[in-house]
mmCIF file of C-alpha atoms in Angstrom:
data_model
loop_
_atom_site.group_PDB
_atom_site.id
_atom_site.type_symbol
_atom_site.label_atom_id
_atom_site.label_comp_id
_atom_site.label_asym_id
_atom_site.label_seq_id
_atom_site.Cartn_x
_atom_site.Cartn_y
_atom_site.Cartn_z
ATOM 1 C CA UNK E 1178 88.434 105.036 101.518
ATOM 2 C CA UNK E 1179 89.800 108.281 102.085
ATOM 3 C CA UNK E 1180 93.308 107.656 100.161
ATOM 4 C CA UNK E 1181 91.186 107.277 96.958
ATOM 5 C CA UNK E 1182 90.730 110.233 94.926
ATOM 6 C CA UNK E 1183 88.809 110.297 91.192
ATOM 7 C CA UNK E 1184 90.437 112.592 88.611
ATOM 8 C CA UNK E 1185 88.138 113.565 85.839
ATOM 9 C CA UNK E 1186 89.635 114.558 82.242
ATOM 10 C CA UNK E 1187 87.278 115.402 79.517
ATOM 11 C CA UNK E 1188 84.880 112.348 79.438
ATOM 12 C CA UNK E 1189 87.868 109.700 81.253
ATOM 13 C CA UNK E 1190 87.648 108.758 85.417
ATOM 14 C CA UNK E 1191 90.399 107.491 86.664
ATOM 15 C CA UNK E 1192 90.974 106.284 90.484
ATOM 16 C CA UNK E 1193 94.240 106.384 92.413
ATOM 17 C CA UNK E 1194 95.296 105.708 96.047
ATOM 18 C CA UNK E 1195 97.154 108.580 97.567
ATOM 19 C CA UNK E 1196 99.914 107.839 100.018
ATOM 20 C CA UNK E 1197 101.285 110.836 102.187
ATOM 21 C CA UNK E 1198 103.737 111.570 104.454
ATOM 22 C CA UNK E 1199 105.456 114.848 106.212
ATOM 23 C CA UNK E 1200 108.722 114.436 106.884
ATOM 24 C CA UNK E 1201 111.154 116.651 108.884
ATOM 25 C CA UNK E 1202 114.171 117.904 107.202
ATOM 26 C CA UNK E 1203 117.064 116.919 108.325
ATOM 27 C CA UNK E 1204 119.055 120.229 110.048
ATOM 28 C CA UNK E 1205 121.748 119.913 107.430
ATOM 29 C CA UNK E 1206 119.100 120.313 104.601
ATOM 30 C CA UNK E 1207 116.603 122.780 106.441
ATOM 31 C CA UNK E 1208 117.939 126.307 105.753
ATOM 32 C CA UNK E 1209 117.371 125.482 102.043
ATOM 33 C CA UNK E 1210 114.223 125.199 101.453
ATOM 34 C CA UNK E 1211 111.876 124.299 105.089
ATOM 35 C CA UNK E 1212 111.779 122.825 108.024
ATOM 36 C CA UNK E 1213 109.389 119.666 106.699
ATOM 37 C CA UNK E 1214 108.209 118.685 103.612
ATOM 38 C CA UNK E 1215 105.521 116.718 102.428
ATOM 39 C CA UNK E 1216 105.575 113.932 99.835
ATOM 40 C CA UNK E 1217 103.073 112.020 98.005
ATOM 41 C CA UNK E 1218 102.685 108.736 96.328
ATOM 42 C CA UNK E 1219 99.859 108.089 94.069
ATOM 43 C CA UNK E 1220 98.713 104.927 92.449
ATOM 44 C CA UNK E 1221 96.562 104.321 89.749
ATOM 45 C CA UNK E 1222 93.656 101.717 89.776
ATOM 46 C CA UNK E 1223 92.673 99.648 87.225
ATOM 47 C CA UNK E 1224 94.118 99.522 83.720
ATOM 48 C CA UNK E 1225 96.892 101.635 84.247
ATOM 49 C CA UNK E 1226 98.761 100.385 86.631
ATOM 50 C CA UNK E 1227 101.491 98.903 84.073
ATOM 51 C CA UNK E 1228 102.052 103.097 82.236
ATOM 52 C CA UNK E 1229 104.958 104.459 83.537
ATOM 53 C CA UNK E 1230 103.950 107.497 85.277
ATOM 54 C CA UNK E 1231 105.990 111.225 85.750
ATOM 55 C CA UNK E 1232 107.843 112.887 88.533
ATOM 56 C CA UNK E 1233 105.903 116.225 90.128
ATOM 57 C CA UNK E 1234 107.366 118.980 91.747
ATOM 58 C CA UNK E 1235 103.642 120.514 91.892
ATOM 59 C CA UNK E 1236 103.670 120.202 88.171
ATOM 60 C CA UNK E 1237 104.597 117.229 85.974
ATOM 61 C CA UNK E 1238 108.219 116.350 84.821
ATOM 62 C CA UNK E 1239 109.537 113.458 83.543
ATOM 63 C CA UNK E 1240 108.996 109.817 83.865
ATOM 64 C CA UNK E 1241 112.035 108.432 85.492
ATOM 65 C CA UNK E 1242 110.847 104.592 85.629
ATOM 66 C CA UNK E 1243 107.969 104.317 88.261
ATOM 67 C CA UNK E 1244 104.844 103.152 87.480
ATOM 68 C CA UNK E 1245 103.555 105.262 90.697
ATOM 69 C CA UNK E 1246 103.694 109.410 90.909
ATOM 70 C CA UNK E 1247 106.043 111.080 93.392
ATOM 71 C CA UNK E 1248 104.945 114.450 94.102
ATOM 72 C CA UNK E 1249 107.377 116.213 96.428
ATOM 73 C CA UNK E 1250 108.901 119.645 96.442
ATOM 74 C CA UNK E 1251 111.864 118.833 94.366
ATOM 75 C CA UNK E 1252 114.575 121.275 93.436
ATOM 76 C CA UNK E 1253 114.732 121.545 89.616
ATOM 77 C CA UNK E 1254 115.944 123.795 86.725
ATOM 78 C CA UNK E 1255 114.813 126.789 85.436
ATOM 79 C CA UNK E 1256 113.152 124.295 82.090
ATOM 80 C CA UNK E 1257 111.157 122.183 84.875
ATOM 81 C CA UNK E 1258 111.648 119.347 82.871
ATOM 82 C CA UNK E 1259 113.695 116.938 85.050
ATOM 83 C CA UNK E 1260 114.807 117.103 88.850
ATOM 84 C CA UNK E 1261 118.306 118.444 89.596
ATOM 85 C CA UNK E 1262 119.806 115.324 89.619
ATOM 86 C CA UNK E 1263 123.243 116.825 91.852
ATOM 87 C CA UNK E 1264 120.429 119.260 94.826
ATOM 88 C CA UNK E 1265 121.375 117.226 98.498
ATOM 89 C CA UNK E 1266 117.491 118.254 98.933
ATOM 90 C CA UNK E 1267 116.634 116.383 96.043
ATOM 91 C CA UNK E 1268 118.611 113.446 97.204
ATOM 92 C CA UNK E 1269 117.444 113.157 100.680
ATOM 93 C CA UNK E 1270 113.722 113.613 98.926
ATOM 94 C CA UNK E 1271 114.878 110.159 97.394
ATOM 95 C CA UNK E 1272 115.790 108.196 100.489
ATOM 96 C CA UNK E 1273 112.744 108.378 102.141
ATOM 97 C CA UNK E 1274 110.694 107.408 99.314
ATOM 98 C CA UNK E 1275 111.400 103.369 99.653
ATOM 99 C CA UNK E 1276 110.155 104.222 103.096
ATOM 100 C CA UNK E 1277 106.596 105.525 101.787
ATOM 101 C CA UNK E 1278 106.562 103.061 99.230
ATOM 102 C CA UNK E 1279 106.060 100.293 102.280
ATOM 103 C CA UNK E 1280 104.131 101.965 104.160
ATOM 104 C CA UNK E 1281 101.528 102.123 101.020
ATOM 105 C CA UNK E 1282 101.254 98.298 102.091
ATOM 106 C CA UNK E 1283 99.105 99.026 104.948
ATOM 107 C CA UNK E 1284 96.406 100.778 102.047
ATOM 108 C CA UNK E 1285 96.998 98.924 99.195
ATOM 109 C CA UNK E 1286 97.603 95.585 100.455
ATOM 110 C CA UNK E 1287 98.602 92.885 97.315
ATOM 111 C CA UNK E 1288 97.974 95.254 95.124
ATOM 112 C CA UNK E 1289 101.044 97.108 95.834
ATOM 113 C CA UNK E 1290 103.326 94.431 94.068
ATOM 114 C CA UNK E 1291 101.533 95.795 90.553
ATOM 115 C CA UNK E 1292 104.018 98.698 90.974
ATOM 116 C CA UNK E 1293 107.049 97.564 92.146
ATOM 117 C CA UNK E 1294 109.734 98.336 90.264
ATOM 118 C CA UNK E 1295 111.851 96.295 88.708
ATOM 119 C CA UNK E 1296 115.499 96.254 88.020
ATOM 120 C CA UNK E 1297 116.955 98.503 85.355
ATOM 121 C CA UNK E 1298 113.387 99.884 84.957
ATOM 122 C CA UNK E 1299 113.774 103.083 87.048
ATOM 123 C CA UNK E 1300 116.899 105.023 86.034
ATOM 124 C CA UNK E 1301 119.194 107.383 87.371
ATOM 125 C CA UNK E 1302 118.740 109.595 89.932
ATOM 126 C CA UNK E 1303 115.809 107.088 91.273
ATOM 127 C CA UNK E 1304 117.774 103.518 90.842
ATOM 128 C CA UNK E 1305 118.985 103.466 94.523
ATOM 129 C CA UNK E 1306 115.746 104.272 95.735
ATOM 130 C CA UNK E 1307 113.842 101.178 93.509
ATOM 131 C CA UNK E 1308 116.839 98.866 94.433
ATOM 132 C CA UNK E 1309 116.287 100.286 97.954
ATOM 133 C CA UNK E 1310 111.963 99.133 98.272
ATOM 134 C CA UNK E 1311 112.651 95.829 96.636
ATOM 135 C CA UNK E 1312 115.364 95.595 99.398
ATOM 136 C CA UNK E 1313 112.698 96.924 102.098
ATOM 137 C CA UNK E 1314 109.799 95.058 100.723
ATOM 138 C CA UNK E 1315 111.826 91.619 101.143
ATOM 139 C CA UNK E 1316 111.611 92.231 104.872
ATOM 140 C CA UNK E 1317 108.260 93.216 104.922
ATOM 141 C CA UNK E 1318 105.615 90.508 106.052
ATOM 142 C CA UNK E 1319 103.332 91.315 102.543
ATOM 143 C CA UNK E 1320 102.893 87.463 101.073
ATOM 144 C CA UNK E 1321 99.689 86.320 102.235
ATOM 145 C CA UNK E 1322 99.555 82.672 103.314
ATOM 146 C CA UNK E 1323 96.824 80.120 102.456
ATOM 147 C CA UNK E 1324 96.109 80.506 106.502
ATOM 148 C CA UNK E 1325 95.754 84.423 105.719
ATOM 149 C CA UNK E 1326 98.547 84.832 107.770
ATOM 150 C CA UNK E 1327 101.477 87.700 106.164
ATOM 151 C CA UNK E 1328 104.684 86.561 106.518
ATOM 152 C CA UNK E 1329 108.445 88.190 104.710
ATOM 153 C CA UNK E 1330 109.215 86.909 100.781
ATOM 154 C CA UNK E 1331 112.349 85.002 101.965
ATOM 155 C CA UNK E 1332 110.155 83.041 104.168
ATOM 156 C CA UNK E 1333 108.295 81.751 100.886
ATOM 157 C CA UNK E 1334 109.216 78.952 98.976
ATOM 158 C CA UNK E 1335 106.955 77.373 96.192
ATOM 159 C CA UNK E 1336 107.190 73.858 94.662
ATOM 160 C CA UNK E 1337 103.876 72.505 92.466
ATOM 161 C CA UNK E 1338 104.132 69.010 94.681
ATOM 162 C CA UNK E 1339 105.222 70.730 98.163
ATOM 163 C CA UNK E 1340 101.684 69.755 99.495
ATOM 164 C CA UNK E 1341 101.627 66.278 98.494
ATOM 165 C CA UNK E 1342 104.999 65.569 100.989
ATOM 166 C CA UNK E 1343 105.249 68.342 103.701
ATOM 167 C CA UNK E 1344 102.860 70.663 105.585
ATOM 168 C CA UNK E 1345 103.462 73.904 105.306
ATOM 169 C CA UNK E 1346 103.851 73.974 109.441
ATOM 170 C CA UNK E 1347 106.288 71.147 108.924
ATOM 171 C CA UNK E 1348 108.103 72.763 106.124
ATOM 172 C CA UNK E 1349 108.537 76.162 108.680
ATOM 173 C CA UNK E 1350 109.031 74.071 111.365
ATOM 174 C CA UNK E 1351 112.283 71.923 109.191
ATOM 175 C CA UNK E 1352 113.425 75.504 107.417
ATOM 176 C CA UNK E 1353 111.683 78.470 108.585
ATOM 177 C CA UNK E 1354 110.112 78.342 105.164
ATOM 178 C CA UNK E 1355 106.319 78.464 104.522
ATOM 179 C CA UNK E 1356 104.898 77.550 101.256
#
């Protein structure tokens, strides 16, 4: 797979799935820093998929709640230890991120629900965004049906017994729902 990258550190491996996009800034934003900018999500495989992981602006800052890296070319303060929370670049960096995050679907498939964040576990500048892919990853066909067919969360129920009284073609065909 060429989105899987091994990092080597002393006598550790570690594997992680690298999402990218480039993104054009919009016209507002563009005499700031460039005319695009590229960012990058990176997932970890294996057993640490549950360690909350740090913010990069090309070097590591802090850990604002994700259990994923964002590496983009945020705007920060002269101690590079946090993003500047108040840059408009920085803040448009953070709208398209929920974006990313679904796309990362497509690569990481079931897998991808390991790091999605939950609520009050990403803080502040970030929040919107996490609030923002649980929002985007409801309308996203990513629950895999017995059939193998993908179909949106909110077109999921579950009940233990649901199989013993109702098809699951029934069940869509009565509510729109499939179990």
């Amino acid at each position: 797979n060429d989105h899987t990258v091994q990092i080597q550190y002393n006598e550790m491996t570690s594997q992680w799935i690298l999402i990218e996009k480039q993104y054009n800034v919009p016209t507002t934003l563009t005499t700031r820093r460039s005319d695009d900018v590229r960012i990058m999500l990176a997932f970890p495989q294996g057993e640490e998929t549950s360690v909350q992981q740090p913010i990069f602006a090309y070097l590591p800052l802090r850990s604002y709640g994700f259990r994923f890296i964002v590496q983009a070319n945020f705007a920060v303060p002269s101690s590079r230890e946090a993003i500047d929370c108040e840059s408009d670049w920085n803040q448009w960096i953070i709208t398209v991120l929920p974006d990313l995050f679904v796309k990362a679907f497509e690569y990481l498939g079931e897998d991808l629900f390991h790091f999605l964040p939950l609520p009050g576990e990403v803080v502040y500048p970030f929040s919107g965004a996490a609030r923002k892919i649980l929002s985007r990853m409801k309308q996203t066909q990513c629950i895999r049906l017995p059939s193998g067919k993908y179909v949106r969360p909110t077109s999921v129920v579950y009940h233990p017994h649901c199989s013993a009284f109702i098809s699951s073609e029934r069940l869509y065909d009565a509510l729109e729902k499939y179990w």
